[in-house]
Tab-separated table of C-alpha atoms and ligand atoms in Angstrom:
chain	number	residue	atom	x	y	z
A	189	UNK	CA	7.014	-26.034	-2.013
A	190	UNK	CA	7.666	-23.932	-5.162
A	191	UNK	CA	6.207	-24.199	-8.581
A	192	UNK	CA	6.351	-22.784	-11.807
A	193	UNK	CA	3.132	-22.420	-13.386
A	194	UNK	CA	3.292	-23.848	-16.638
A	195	UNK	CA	-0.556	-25.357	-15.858
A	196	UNK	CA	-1.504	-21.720	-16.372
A	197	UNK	CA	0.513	-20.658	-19.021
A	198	UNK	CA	2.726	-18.144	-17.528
A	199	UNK	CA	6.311	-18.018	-17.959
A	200	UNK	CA	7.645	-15.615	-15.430
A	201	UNK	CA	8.903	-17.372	-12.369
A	202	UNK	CA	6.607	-18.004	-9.585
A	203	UNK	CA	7.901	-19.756	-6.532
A	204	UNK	CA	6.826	-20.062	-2.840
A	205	UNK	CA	9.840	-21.179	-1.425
A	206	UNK	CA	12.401	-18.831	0.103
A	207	UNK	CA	15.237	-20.328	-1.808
A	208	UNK	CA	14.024	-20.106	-5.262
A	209	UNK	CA	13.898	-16.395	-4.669
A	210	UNK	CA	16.877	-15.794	-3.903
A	211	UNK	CA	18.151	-18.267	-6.145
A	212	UNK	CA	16.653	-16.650	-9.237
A	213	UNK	CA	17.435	-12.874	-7.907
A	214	UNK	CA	21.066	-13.737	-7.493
A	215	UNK	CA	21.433	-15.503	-10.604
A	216	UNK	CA	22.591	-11.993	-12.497
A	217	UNK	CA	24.427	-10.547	-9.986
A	218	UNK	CA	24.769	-6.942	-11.471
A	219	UNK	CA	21.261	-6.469	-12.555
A	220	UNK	CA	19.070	-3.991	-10.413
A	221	UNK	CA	15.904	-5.054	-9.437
A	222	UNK	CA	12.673	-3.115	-8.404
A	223	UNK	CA	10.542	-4.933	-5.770
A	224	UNK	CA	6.790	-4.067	-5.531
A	225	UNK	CA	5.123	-5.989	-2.682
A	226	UNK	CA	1.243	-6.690	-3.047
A	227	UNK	CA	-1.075	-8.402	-1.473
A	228	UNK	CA	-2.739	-9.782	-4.656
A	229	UNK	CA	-6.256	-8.668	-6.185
A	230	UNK	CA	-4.214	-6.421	-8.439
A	231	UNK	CA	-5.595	-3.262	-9.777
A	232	UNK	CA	-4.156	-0.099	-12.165
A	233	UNK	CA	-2.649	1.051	-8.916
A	234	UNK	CA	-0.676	-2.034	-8.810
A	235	UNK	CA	0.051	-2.059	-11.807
A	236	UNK	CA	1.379	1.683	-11.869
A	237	UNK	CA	4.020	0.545	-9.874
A	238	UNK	CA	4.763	-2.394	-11.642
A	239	UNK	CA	5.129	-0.517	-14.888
A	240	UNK	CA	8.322	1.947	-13.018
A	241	UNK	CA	9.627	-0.547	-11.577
A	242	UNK	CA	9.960	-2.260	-15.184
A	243	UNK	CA	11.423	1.432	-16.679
A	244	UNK	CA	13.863	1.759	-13.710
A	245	UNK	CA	15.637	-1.656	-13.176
A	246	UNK	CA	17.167	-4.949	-15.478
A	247	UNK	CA	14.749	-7.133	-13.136
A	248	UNK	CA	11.224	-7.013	-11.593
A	249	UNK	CA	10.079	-8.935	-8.608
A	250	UNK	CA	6.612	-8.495	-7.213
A	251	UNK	CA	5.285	-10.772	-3.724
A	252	UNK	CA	1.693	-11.585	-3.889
A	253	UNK	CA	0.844	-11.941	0.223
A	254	UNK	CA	-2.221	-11.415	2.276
A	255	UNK	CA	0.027	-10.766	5.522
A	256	UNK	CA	-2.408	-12.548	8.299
A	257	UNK	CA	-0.356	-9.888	10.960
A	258	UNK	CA	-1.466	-7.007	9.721
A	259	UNK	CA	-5.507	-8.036	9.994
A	260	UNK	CA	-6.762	-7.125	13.150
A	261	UNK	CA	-10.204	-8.131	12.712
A	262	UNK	CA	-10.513	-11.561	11.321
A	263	UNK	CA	-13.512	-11.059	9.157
A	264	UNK	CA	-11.467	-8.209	7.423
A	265	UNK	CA	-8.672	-10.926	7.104
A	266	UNK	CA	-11.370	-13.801	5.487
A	267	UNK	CA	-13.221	-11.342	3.540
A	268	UNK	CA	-10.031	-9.833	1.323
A	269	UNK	CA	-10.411	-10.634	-2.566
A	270	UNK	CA	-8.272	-12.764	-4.124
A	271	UNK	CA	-7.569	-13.775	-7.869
A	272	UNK	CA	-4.077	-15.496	-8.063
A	273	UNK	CA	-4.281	-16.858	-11.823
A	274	UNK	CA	-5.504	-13.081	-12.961
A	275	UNK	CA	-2.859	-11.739	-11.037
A	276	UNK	CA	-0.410	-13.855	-12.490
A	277	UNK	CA	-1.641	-12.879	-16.324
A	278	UNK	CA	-1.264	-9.475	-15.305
A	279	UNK	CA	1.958	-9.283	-13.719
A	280	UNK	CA	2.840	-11.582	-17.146
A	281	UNK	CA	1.487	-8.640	-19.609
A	282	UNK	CA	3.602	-6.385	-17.824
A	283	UNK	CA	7.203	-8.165	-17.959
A	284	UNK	CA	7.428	-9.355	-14.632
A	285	UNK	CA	10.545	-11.561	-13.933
A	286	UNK	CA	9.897	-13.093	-10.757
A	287	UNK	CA	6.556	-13.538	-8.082
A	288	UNK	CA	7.186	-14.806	-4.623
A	289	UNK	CA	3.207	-16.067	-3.643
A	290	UNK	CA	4.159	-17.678	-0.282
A	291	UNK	CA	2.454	-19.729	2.093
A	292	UNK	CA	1.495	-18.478	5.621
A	293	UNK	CA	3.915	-21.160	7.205
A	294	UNK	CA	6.951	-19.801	4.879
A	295	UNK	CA	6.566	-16.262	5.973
A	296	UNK	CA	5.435	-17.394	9.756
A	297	UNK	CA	6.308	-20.456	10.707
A	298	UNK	CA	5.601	-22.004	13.702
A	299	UNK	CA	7.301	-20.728	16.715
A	300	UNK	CA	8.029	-16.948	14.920
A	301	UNK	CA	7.861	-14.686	17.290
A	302	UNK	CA	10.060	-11.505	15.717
A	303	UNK	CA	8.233	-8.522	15.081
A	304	UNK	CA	8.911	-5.300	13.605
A	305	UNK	CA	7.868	-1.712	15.303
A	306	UNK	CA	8.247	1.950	14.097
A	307	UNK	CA	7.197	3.774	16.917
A	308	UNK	CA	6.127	7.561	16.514
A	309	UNK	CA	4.734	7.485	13.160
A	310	UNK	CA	2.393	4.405	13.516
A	311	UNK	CA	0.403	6.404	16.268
A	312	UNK	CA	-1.436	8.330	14.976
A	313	UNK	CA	-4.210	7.780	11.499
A	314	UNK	CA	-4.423	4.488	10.752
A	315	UNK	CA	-2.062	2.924	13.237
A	316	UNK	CA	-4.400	4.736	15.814
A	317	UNK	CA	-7.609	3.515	13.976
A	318	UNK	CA	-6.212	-0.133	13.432
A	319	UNK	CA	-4.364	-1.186	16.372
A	320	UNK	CA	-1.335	-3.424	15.195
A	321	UNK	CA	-1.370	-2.875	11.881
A	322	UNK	CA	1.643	-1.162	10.943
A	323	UNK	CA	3.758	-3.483	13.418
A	324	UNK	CA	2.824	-5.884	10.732
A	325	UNK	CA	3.559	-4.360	7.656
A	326	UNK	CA	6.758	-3.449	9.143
A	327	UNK	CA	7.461	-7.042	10.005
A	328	UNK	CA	6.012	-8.420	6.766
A	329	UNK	CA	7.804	-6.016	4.666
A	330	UNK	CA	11.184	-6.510	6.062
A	331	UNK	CA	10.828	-10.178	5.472
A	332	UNK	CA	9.715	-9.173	1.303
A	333	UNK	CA	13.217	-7.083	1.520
A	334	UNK	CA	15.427	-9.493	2.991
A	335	UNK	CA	14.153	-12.289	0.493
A	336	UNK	CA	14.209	-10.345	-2.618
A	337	UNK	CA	17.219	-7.948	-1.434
A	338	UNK	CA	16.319	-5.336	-4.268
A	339	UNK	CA	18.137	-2.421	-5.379
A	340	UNK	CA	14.408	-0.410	-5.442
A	341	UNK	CA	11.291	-0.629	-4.050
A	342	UNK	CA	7.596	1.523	-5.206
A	343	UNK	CA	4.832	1.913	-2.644
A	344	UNK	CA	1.354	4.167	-3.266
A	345	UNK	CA	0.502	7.127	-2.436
A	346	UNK	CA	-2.718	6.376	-1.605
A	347	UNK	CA	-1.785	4.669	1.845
A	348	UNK	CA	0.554	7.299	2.824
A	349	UNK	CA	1.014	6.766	5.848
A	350	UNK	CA	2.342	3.218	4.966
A	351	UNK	CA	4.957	5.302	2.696
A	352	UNK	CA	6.142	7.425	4.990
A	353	UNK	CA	6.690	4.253	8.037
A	354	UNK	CA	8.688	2.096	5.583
A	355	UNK	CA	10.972	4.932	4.199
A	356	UNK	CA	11.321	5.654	8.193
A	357	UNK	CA	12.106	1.750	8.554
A	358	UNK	CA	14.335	1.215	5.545
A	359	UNK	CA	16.478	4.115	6.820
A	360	UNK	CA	16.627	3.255	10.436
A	361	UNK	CA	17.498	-0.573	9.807
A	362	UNK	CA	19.807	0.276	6.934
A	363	UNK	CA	18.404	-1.546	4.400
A	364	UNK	CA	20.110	-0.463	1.240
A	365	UNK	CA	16.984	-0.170	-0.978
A	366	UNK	CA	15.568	2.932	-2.370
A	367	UNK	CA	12.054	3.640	-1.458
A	368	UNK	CA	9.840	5.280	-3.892
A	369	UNK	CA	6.243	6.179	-3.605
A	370	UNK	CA	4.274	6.517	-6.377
A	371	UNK	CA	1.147	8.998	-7.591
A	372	UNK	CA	-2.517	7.666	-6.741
A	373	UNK	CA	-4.222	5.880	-9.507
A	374	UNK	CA	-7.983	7.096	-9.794
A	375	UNK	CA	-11.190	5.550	-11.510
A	376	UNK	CA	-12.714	8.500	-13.658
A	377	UNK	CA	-15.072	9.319	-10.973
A	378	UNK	CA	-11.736	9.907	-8.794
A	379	UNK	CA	-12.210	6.785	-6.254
A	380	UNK	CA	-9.210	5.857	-5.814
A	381	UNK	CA	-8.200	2.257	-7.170
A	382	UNK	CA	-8.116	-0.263	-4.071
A	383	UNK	CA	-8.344	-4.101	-3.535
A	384	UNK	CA	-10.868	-3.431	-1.054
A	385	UNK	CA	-13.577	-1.263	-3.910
A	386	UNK	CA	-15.077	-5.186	-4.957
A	387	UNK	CA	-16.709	-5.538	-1.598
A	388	UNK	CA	-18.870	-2.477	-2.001
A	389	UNK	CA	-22.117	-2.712	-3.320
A	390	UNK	CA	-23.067	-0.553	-6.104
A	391	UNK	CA	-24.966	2.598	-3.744
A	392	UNK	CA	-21.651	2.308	-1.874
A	393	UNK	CA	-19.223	2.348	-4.828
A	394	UNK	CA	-21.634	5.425	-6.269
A	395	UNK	CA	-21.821	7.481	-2.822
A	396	UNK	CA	-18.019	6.790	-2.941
A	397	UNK	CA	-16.278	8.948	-4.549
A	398	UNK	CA	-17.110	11.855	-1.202
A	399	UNK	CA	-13.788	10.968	-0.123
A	400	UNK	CA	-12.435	12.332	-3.292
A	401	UNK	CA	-14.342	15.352	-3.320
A	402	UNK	CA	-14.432	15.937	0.236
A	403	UNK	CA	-10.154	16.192	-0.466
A	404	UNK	CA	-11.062	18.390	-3.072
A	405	UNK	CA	-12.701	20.523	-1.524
A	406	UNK	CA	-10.458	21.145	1.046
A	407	UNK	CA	-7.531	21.775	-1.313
A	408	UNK	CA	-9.249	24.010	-3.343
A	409	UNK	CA	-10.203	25.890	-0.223
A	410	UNK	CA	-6.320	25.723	0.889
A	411	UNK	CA	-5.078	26.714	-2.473
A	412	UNK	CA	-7.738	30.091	-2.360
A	413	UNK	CA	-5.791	31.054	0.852
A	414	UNK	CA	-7.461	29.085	3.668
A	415	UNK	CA	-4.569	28.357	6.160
A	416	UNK	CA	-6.623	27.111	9.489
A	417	UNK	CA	-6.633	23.297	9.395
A	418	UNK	CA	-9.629	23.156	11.650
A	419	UNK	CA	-11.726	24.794	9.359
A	420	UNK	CA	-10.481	22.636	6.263
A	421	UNK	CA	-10.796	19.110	8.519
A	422	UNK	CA	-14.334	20.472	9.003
A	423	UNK	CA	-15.213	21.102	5.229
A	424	UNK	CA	-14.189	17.237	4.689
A	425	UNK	CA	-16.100	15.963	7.578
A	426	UNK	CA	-19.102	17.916	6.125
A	427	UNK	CA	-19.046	16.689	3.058
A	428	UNK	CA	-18.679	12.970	4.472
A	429	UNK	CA	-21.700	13.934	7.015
A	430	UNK	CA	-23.868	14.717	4.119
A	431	UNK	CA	-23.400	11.097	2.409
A	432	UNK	CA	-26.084	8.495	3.938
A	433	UNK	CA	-24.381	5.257	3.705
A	434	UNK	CA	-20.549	6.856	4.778
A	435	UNK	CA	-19.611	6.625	8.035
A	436	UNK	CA	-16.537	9.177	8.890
A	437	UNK	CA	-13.607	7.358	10.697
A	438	UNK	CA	-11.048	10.347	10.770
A	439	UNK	CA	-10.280	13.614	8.920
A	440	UNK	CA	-6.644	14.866	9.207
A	441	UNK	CA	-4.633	17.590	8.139
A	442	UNK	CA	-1.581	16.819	9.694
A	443	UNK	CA	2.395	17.230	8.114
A	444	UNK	CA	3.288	15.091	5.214
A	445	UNK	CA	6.723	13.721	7.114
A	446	UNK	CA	5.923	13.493	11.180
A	447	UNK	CA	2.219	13.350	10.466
A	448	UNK	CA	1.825	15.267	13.785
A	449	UNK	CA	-1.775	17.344	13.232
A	450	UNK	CA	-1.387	20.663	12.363
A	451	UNK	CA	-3.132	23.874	13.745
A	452	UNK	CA	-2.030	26.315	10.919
A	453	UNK	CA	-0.755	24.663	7.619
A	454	UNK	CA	2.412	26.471	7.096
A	455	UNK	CA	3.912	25.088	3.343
A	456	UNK	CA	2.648	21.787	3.258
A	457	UNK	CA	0.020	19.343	4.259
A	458	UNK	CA	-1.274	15.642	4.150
A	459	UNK	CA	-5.410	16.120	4.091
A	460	UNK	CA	-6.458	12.231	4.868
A	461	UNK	CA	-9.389	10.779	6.043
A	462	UNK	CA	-10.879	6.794	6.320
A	463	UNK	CA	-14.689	6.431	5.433
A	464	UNK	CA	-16.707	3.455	6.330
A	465	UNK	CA	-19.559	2.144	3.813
A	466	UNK	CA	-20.592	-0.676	6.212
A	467	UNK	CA	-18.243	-2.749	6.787
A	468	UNK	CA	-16.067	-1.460	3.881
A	469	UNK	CA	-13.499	1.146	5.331
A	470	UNK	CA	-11.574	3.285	2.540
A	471	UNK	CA	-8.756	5.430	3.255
A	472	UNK	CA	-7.785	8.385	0.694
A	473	UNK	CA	-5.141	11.551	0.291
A	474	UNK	CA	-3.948	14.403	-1.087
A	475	UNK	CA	-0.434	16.513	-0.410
A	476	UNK	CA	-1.419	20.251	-0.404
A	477	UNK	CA	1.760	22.832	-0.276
A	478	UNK	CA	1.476	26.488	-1.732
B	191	LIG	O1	0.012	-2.165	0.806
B	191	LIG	C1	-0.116	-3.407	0.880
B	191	LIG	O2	-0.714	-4.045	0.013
B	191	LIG	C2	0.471	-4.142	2.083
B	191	LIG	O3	0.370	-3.390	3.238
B	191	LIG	C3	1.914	-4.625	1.853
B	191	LIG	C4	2.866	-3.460	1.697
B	191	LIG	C5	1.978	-5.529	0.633
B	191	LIG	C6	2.386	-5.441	3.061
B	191	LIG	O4	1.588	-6.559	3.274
């Protein structure tokens, strides 16, 4: 099925079917486009990406998909926010040319059984913590890139590890699209911007900006000359400790390209950690290098 959605008052093109996207992307042959995939509820962060995309490239395309194969628990999965008609308005104000909001049975169909694994890199963090999830983001996202075949792509910084699989993917499967990741967008208490903020309640949202400042802590302590990562994975995990309602999943200095953890932090480091408030987990970053 695809659909324009004139009932809403949006011009941009917004289709579900496969061939109306690649209909519309081929239409102008030479123009570059900049793909940002989503999966909807869109935010600053979002938007952030949106907005380079638009200076970079002739064309925009964004996919608005909660990707069912990258849930492992199925309350996580029923419980993710969704808003498609302020989406839309957004993606509007900010010149967006085309939106691919599919159905589950477009992207999986029945009787799909093709999946998509990067091996090393997913073990550890959050593929360790959420067992299947980057086999489907790597499926799910080569799907987005052989539908909208752009020229560019932007991904956060905020799920890093995310960044560094699909640069890892796009190179080893050849896909000719430039990857680029894309600062952290912060709310002024420095929580960093995420779908997944509107299902904490208000003592959670308050108690959660630790993650921030546990990060900060540790890279001020790294940038007055601490080198042992042990001692700055403990001054996060205190700071975390010390909040009642968070619940520390992992703290992890590890390096920003194999994400291998480190014992001494040479030049460079990715400081991450995931934080439960409940059932709410939040994952945060920061690249330290002297
Ligand atoms: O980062 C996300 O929102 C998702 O993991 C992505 C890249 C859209 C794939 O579903």
């Amino acid at each position: 099925m695809s659909f324009n959605l004139l009932t809403l008052n949006v011009c941009m093109d917004v289709f579900s079917a496969i061939a109306d996207i690649r209909r519309v992307r081929w239409s102008e042959p030479r123009a570059t486009w900049g793909f940002v995939p989503t999966m909807g509820f869109l935010h600053e962060g979002h938007l952030s990406l949106v907005h380079r995309a638009r200076q970079e490239n002739d064309r925009v395309g964004v996919s608005i998909f909660v990707n069912p194969t990258q849930f492992n628990e199925p309350d996580d999965l029923a419980t993710y926010p969704s808003d498609l008609d302020r989406d839309l308005r957004l993606l509007e104000n900010e010149g967006v040319d085309l939106v691919w909001n599919p159905s589950q049975d477009t992207v999986y169909p029945p009787g799909y059984e093709t999946y998509v694994e990067v091996t090393e890199v997913t073990k550890v963090l959050e593929g360790a913590a959420r067992p299947g999830f980057f086999r489907g983001v790597a499926t799910v996202v080569t799907k987005l890139f052989n539908v909208f075949q752009p020229n560019r792509t932007y991904f956060g910084q905020k799920d890093a590890q995310q960044a560094v699989v699909i640069r890892r993917m796009a190179a080893d499967l050849n896909f000719p699209i430039e990857v680029i990741v894309c600062p952290t967008i912060r709310e002024p208490d420095g929580l960093a911007m995420s779908s997944r903020n509107a299902n904490l309640p208000p003592a959670a949202r308050r108690e959660a900006t630790c993650l921030y400042h546990a990060l900060l802590a540790a890279k001020e302590l790294f940038e007055g000359g601490e080198r042992d990562a042990e001692r700055l994975r403990a001054t996060m995990a205190g700071i975390i400790n010390a909040v009642e309602l968070a619940r520390l999943d992992y703290v992890s200095v590890a390096h920003p390209d194999t994400l291998q953890e480190q014992a001494v932090v040479h030049d460079r480091a990715l400081l991450s950690l995931a934080v439960f408030f409940n059932d709410v987990r939040l994952i945060d970053n920061m690249v330290v290098e002297r």
